[in-house]
Coordinates of C-alpha atoms and ligand atoms in Angstrom, one line a residue:
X12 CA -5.5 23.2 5.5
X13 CA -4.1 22.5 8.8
X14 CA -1.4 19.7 8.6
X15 CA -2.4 16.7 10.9
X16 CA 0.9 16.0 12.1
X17 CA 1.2 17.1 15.9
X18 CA 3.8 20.0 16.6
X19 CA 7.2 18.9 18.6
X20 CA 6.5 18.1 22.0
X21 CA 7.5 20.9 24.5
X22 CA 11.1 20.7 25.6
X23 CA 11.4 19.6 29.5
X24 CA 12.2 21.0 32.1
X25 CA 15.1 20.2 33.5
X26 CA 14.8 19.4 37.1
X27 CA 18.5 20.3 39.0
X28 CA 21.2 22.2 36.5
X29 CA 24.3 20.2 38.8
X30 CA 23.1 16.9 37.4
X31 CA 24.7 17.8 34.1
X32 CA 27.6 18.0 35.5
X33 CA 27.6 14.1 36.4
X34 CA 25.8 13.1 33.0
X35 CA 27.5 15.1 30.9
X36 CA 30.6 13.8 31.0
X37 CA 29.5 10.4 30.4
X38 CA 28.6 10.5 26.6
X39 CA 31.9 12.5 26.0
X40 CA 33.9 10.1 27.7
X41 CA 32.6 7.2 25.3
X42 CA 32.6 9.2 22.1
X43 CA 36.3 10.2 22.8
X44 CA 37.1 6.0 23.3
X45 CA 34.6 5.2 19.8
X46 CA 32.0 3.6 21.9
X47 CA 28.9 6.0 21.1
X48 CA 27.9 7.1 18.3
X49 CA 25.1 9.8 18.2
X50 CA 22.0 9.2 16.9
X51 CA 22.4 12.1 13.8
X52 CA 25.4 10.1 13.0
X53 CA 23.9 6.9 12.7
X54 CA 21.4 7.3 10.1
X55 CA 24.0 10.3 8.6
X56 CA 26.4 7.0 7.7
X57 CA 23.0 5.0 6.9
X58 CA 21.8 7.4 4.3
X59 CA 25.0 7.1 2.7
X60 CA 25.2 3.7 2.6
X61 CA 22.0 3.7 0.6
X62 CA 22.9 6.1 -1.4
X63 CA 26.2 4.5 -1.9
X64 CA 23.8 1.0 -3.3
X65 CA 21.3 3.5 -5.8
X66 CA 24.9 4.7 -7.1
X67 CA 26.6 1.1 -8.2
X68 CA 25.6 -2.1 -9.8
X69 CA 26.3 -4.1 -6.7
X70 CA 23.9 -2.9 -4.6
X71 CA 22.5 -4.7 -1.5
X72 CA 18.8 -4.9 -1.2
X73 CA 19.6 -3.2 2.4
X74 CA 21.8 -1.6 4.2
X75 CA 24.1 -4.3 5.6
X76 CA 22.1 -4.4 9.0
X77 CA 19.2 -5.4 7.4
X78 CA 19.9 -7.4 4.7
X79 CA 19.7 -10.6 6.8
X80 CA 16.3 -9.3 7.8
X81 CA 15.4 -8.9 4.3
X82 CA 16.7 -12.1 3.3
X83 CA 14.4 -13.8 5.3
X84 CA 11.0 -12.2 3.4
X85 CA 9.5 -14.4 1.0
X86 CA 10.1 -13.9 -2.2
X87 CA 7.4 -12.6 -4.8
X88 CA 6.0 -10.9 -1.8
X89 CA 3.7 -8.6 -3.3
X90 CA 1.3 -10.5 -5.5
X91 CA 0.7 -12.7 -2.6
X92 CA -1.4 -10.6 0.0
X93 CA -4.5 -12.8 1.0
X94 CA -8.0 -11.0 0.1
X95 CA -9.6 -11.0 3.4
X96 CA -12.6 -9.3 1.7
X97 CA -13.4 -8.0 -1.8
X98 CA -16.1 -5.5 -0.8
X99 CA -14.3 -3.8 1.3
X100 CA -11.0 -4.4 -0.4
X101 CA -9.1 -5.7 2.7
X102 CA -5.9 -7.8 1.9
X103 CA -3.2 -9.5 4.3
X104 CA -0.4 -10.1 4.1
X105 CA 1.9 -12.2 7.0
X106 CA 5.7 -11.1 7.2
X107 CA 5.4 -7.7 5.5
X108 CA 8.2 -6.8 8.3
X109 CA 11.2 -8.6 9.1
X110 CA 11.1 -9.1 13.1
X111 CA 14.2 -6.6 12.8
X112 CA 12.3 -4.0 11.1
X113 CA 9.5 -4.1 13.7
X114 CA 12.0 -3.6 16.4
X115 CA 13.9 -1.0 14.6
X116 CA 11.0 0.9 14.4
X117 CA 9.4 0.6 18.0
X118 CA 13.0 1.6 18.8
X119 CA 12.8 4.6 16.8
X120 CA 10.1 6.2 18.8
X121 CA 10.8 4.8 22.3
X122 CA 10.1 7.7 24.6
X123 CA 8.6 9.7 22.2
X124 CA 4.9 8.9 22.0
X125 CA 1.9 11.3 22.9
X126 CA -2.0 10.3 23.7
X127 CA -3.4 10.1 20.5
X128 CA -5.8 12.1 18.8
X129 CA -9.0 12.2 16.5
X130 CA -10.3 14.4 13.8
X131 CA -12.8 16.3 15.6
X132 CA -14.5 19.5 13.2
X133 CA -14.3 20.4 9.9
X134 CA -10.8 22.2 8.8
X135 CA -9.1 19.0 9.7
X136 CA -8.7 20.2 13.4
X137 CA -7.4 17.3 15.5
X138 CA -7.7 16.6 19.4
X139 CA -8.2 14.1 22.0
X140 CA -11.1 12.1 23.0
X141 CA -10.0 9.5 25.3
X142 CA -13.6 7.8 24.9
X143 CA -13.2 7.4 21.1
X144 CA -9.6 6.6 21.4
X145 CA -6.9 6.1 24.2
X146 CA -3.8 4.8 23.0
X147 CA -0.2 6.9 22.3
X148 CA 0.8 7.7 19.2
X149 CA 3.8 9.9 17.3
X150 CA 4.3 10.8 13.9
X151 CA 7.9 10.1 12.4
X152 CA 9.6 13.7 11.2
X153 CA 10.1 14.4 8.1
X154 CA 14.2 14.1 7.9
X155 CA 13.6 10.8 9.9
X156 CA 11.7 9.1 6.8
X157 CA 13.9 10.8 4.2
X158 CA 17.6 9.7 5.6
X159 CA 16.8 6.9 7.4
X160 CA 17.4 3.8 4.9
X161 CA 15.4 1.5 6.2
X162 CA 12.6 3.8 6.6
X163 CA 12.9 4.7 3.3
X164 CA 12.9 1.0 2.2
X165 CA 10.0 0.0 4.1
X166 CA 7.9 3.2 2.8
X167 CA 9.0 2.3 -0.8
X168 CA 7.2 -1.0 0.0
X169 CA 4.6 0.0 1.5
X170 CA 3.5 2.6 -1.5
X171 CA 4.3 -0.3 -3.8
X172 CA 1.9 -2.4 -2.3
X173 CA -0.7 -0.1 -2.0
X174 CA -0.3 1.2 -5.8
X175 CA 0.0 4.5 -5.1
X176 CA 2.7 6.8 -5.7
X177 CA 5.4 7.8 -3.0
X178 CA 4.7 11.4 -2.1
X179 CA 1.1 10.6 -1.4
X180 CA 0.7 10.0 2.1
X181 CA 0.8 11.6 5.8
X182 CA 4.2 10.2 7.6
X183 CA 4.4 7.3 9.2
X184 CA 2.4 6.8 12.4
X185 CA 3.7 4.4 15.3
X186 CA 1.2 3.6 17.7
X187 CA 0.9 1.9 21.1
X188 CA -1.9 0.6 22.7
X189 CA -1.8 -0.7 26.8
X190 CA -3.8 -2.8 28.3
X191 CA -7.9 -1.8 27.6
X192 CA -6.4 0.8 25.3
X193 CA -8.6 0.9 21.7
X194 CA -9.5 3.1 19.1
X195 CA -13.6 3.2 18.5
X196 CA -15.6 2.2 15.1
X197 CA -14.5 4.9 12.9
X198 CA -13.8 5.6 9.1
X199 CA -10.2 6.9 8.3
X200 CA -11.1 9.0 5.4
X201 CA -13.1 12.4 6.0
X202 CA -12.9 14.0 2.8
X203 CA -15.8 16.6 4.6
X204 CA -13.0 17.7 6.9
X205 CA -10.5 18.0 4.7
X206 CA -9.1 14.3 5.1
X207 CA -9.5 12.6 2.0
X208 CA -7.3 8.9 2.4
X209 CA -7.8 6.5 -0.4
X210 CA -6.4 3.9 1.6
X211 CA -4.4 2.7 5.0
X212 CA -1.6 0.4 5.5
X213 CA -1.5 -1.3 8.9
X214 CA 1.6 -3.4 10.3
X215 CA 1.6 -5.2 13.2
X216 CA 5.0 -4.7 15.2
X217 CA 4.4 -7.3 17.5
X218 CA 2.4 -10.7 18.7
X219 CA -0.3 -9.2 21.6
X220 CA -0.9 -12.1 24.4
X221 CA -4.9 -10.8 24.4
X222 CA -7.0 -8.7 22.5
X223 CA -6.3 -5.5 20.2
X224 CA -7.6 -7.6 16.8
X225 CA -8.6 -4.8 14.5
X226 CA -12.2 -5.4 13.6
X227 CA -14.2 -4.5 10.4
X228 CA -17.8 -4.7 11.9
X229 CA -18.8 -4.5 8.2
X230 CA -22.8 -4.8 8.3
X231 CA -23.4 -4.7 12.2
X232 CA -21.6 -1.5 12.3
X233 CA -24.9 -0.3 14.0
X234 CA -24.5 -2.4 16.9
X235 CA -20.9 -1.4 17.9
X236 CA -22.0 2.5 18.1
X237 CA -20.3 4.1 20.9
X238 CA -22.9 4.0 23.5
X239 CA -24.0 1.9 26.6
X240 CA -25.7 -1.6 26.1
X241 CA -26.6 -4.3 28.0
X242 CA -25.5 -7.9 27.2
X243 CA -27.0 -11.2 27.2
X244 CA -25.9 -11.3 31.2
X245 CA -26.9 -8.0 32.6
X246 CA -23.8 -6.3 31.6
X247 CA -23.5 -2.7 30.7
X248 CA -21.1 -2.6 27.8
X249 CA -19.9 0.2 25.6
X250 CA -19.1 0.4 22.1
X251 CA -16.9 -1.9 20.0
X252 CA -17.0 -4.1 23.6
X253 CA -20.3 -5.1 22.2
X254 CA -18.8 -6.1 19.1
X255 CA -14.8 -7.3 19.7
X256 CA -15.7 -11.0 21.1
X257 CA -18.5 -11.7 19.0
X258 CA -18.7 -14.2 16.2
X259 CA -18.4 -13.7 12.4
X260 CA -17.6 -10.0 12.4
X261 CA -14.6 -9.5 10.4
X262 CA -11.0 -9.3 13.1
X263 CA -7.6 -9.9 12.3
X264 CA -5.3 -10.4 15.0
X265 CA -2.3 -8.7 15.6
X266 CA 0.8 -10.5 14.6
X267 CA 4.2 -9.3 14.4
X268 CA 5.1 -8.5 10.7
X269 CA 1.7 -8.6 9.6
X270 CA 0.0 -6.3 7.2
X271 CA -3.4 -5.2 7.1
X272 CA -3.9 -3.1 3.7
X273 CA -7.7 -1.9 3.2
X274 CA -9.7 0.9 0.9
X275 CA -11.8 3.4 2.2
X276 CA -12.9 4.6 -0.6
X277 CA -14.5 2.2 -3.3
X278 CA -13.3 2.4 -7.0
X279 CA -15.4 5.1 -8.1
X280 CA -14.1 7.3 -5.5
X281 CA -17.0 7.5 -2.9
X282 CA -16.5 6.3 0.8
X283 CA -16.8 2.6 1.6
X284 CA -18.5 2.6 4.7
X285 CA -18.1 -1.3 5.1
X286 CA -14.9 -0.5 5.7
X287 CA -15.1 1.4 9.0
X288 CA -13.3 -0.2 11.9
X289 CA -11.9 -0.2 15.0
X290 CA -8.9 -1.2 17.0
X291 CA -10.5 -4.0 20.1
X292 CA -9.1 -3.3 23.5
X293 CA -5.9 -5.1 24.5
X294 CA -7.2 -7.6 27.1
X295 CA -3.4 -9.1 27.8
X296 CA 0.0 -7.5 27.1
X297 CA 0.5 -4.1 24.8
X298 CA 0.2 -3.3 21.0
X299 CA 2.2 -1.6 18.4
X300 CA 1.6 -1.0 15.1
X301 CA 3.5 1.1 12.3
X302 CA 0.5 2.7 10.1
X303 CA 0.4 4.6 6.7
X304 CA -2.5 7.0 6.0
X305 CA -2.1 7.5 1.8
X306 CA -3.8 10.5 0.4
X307 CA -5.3 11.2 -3.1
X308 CA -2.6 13.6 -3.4
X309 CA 1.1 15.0 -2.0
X310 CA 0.6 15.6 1.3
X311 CA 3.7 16.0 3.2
X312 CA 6.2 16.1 -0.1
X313 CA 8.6 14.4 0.7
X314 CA 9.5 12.8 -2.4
X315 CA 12.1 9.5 -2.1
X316 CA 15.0 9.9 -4.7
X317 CA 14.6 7.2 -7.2
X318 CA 16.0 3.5 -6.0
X319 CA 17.2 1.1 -8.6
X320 CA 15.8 -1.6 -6.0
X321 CA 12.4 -0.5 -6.5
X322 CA 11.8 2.1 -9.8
X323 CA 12.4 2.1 -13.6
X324 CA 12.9 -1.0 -15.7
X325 CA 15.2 -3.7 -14.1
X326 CA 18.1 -3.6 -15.4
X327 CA 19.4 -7.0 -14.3
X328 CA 17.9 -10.1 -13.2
X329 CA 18.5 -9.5 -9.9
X330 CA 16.4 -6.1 -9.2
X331 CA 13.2 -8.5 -9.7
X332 CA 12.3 -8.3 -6.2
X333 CA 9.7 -5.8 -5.8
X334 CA 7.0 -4.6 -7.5
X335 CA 8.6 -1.7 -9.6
X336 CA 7.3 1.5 -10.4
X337 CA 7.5 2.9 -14.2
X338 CA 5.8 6.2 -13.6
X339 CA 4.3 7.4 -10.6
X340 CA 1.8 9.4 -12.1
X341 CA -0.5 10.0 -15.0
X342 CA -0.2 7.3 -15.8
X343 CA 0.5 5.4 -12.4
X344 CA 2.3 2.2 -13.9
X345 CA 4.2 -1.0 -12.0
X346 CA 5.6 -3.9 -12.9
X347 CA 6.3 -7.2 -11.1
X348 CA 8.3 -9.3 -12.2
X349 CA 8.4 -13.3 -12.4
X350 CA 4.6 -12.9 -12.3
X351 CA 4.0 -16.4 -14.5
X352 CA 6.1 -19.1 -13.8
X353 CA 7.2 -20.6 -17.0
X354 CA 5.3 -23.6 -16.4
X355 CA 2.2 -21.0 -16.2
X356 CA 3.2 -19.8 -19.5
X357 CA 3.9 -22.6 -21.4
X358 CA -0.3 -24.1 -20.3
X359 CA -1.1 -20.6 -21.5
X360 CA 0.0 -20.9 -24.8
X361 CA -0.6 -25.3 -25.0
X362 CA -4.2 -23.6 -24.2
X363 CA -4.2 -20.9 -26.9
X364 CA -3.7 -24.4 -29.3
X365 CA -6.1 -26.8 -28.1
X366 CA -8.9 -23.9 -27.3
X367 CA -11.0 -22.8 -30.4
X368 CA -11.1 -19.3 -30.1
X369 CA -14.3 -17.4 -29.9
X370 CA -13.9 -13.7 -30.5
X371 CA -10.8 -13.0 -32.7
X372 CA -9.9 -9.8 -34.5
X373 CA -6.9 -9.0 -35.8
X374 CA -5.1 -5.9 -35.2
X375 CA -1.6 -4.7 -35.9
X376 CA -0.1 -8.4 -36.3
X377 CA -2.1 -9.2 -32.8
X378 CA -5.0 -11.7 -32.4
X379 CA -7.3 -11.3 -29.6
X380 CA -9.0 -14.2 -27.9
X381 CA -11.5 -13.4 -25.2
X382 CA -11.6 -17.2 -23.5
X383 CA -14.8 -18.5 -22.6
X384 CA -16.0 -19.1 -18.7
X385 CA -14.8 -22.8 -18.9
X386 CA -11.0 -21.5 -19.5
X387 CA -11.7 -18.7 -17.1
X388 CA -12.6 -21.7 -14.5
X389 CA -9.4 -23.3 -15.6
X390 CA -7.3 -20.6 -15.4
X391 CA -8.6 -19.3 -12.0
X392 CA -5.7 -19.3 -9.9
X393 CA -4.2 -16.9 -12.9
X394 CA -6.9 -14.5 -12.3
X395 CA -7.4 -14.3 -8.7
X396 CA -3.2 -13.4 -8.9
X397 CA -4.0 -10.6 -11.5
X398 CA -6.7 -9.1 -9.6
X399 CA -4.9 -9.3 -6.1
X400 CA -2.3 -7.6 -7.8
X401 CA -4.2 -4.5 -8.5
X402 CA -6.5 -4.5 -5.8
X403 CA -9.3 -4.8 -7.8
X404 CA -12.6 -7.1 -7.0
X405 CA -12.7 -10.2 -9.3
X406 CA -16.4 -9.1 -10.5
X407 CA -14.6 -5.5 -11.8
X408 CA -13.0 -7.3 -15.1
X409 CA -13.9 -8.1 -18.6
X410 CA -13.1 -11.9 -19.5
X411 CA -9.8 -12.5 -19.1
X412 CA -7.9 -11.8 -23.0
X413 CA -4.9 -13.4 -24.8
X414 CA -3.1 -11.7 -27.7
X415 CA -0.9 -13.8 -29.4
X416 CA 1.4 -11.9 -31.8
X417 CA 1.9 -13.5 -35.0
X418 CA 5.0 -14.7 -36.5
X419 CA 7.0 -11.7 -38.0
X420 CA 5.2 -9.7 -35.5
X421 CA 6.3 -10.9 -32.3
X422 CA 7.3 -13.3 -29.7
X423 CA 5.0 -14.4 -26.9
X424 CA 1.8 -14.1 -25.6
X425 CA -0.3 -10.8 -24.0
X426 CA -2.8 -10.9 -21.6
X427 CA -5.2 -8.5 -20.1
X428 CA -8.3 -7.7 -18.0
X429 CA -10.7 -5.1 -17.8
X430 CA -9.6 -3.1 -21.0
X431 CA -7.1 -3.2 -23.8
X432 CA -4.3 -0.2 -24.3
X433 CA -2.8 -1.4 -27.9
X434 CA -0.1 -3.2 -28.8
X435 CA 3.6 -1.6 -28.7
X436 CA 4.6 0.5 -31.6
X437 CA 8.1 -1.4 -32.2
X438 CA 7.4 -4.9 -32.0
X439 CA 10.3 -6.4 -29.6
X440 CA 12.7 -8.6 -31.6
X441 CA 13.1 -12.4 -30.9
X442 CA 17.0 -11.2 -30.0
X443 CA 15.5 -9.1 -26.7
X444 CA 16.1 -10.7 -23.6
X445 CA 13.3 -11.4 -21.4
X446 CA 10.2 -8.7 -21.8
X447 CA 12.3 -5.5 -20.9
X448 CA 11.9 -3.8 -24.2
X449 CA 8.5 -4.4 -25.0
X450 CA 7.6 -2.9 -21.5
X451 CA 9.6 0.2 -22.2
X452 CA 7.8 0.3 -25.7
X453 CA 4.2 0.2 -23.5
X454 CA 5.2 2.3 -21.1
X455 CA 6.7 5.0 -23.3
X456 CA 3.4 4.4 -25.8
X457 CA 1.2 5.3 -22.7
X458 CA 3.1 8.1 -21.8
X459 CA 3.4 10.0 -24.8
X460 CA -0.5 9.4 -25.4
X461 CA -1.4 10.7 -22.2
X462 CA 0.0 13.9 -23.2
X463 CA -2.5 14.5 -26.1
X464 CA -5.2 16.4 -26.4
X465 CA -8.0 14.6 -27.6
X466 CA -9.0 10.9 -26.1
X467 CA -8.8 8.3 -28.0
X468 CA -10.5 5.4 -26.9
X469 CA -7.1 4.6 -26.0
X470 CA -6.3 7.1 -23.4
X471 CA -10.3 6.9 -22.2
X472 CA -9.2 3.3 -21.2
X473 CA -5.8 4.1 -19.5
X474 CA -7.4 7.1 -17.9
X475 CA -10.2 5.2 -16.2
X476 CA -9.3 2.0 -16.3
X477 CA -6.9 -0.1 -14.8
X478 CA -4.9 -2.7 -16.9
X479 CA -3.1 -5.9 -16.2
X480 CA -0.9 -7.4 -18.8
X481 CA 1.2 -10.1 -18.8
X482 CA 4.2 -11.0 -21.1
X483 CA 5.4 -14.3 -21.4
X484 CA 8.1 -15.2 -22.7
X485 CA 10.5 -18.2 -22.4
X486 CA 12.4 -16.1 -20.3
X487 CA 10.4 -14.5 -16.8
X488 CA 7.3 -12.5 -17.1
X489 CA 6.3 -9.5 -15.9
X490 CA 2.9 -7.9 -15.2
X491 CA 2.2 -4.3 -15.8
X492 CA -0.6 -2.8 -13.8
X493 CA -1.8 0.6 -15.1
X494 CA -4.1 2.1 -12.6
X495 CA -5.8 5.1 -12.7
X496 CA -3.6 8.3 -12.0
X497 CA -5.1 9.2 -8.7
X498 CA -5.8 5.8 -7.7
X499 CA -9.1 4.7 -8.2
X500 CA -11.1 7.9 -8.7
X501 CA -10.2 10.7 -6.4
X502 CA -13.0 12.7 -4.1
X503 CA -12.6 16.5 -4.6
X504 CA -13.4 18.7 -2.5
X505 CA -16.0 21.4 -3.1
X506 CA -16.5 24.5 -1.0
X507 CA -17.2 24.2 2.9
X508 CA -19.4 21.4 3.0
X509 CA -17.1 19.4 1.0
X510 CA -19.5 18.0 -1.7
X511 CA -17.5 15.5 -3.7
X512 CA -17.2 14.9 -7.3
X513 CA -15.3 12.6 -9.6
X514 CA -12.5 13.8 -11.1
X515 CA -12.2 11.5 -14.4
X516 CA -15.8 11.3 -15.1
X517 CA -17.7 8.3 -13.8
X518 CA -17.0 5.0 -14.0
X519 CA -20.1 3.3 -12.6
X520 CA -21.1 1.8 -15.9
X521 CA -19.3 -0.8 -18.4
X522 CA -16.3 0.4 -19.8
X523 CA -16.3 1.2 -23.0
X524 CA -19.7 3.5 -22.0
X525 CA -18.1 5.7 -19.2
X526 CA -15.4 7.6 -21.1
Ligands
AKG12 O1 -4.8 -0.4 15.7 C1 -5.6 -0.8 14.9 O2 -5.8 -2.0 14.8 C2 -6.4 0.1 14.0 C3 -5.9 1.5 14.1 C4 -6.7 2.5 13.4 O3 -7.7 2.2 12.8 C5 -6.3 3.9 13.3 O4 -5.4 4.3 13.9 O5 -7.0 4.6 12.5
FE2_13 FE1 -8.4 3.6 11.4

């Protein structure tokens, strides 16, 4: 397969060899006094300083230019994206950027960009078609996203937030758009030519005065075709014009920071088509956004060393920031931490007191309570957190479940949705500080289970399924989202025409009845 990022642009020409002999002397004048420092050795001394931080305890969540951008994120970032829509999955999410990492990146590429390009014919061949799309775009290189830190920091995030593990994308894309510059209704995922994206990550690197909204024309996709039409007034219009100014399609305007994280596939691995889209023309000032294409699988391979700010346990309180990756693969499994407030906790378990239970059985020292739709009402904001924190549709979960560990047993309550993996084989000990050892007990559980060689209805659940616990203790909680290893049911591709099966069986019906 042909790679999809563009070759290096020609070198130029240089136009006169004497002018050299007036520049050149410029940049050696201010290197010799300290004044300039060239670009290699910029991020050269960046890389080290992250490196420097994954190295010792006292690590900065950034390198030191960027930790006042950082500073100013909100906290708990990631369970906090706004479901825009649940079919397609399309979340939001407002200062995903720091205003300094916007800037840093549009800086990154100035002069670089080239007119942008589609997917045209089947072996993933690429070229331009300025009626489908006009804007400029560039591809960052690969040593640019691996030695830059704050790249590296902001790709960490971004793969955190869309669940799926780091090596699993195409580089990151800056784009630009000028005034009537757009992109035309169009799906990003085209596993028939060899494109297979489970999902895209946009951000928004600055507030546009006019226009560029990127719209979902989810059912009146038909009516934003790219042909000729006439409006209301005469007017010959063509494609998403017919579409970008009118009412309740969905459009989310640009906004500097924001993030715009969708699916284009659905769970079961087959292309959403409600969530085609298209970039509207920019009526007044310019647009640039920093975009991630993800993949089902490696792509480009560059693989980010691990980063104690972002994978493994945490090992102190203060690596609770973001969402943490266990294990990138088979299984895929994350934690966030602080996921319950303790005041969410404690109504969890005053609850589990006052609420007769309804299904119980006892297993291993554990009592399960499926709760009834009443405490499902009551616990709604708990829910909608869970599920927006694996990108899951509320309607794709079993009743919502508490284990409560007995006495002796345990400490603390459990919950889960949409299937069960067991309880940990060492029960953690009322001296264990916060929830870390009873993760590592899970997530070591689920790892040496995966390896076996005949299913249990264990691994049938962690292999298709996804899984949200929660841990409360008195201390913080944590939730643990075990998705499916190639996040949500990978396409594969089957001779030329691309027919597409599911890898991990079906998972169209309940549960228990599709492993
Ligand atoms: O610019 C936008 O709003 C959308 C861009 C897009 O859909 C794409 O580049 O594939
Ligand atoms: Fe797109």
């Amino acid at each position: 397969m042909e790679s999809s990022q563009e070759g290096p642009a020609p070198a130029q020409q240089s136009g006169g060899r004497w002018i050299w002999m007036f520049i050149l002397p410029v940049p050696l004048l201010a290197f010799a006094l300290g004044l300039w420092q060239p670009a290699w050795q910029r991020s050269e001394g960046a890389a080290q300083e992250g490196q420097a931080s994954t190295l010792t305890s006292e690590w900065t969540d950034a390198p030191s230019q960027f930790s006042r951008a950082l500073s100013q994120l909100p906290a708990r970032s990631e369970a906090e994206w706004e479901v825009v829509s649940e079919f397609p999955r399309i979340f939001v999410r407002d200062d995903f950027l720091s205003f300094e990492e916007c800037n840093f990146l549009k800086e990154q590429v100035a002069g670089r960009l080239q007119p942008a390009k589609v997917v045209e014919r089947e072996e993933n061949k690429y070229d331009q078609q300025v009626n489908v799309r006009n804007n400029q775009q560039i591809w960052l290189g690969y040593a640019e996203e691996r030695d830059t830190p704050v790249i590296s920091h902001i790709l960490k995030r971004m793969h955190r937030a869309a669940r799926i593990p780091d090596d699993d994308a195409e580089a990151l894309q800056i784009g630009l758009y000028g005034i009537d510059e757009k992109y035309e209704v169009h799906p990003d995922s085209d596993p028939k030519n060899g494109v297979a994206r489970p999902a895209t990550l946009i951000v928004y690197l600055n507030d546009v005065d006019e226009g560029g909204e990127t719209l979902f024309p989810l059912g009146s996709r038909a009516e934003c075709t790219m042909r000729w039409r006439q409006d209301a007034e005469g007017k010959q219009k063509f494609g998403i014009q017919n579409c970008c100014d009118r009412e309740g399609l969905l459009r989310i305007s640009p906004k500097k920071g924001r993030a715009v994280l969708f699916f284009n596939h659905d769970t079961a691995g087959e292309i959403d088509m409600m969530a085609e889209h298209a970039a509207c023309q920019v009526k007044r000032g310019e647009k640039w956004i920093a975009q991630r294409w993800f993949r089902y699988e490696p792509y480009q391979r560059l693989v980010h060393p691990p980063d104690v700010r972002f994978d493994g346990l945490p090992m102190s309180a203060s690596q609770t920031r973001w969402t943490r990756s266990i294990s990138q693969k088979s299984p895929s499994l994350f934690v966030i931490e602080e996921f319950l407030s303790v005041e969410e906790c404690q109504a969890l378990l005053d609850l589990l007191k006052e609420t007769p239970s309804f299904k119980i059985f006892k297993e291993g020292g554990m009592a399960r309570h499926w709760v009834d739709k009443e405490v499902q009402r009551r616990l709604e904001k708990i829910i909608k957190r869970m599920h927006t924190a694996v990108l899951m549709p509320e309607a794709s979960s079993e009743p919502l479940q508490i284990g409560f560990y007995e006495p002796g047993s345990s400490q603390g309550i459990w919950m889960e949705m949409a299937a069960w993996v067991t309880t940990p084989k060492e029960q953690p000990s009322s001296q264990v500080a916060g929830a870390g050892s009873a993760w590592r007990n899970v997530a070591d559980l689920v790892r040496s289970r995966s390896t076996r060689q005949s299913p249990s209805i264990l691994e049938c659940h962690t292999w298709c399924l996804l899984l949200v616990g929660v841990l409360c203790f008195s201390g913080p909680t944590q939730l643990l989202g075990l998705m499916t290893p190639q996040h949500f049911m990978a396409p594969v591709l089957r001779g030329q025409k691309g027919r597409r099966l599911l890898r991990s069986g079906s998972v169209q019906g309940s549960p228990s009845s599709s492993c």
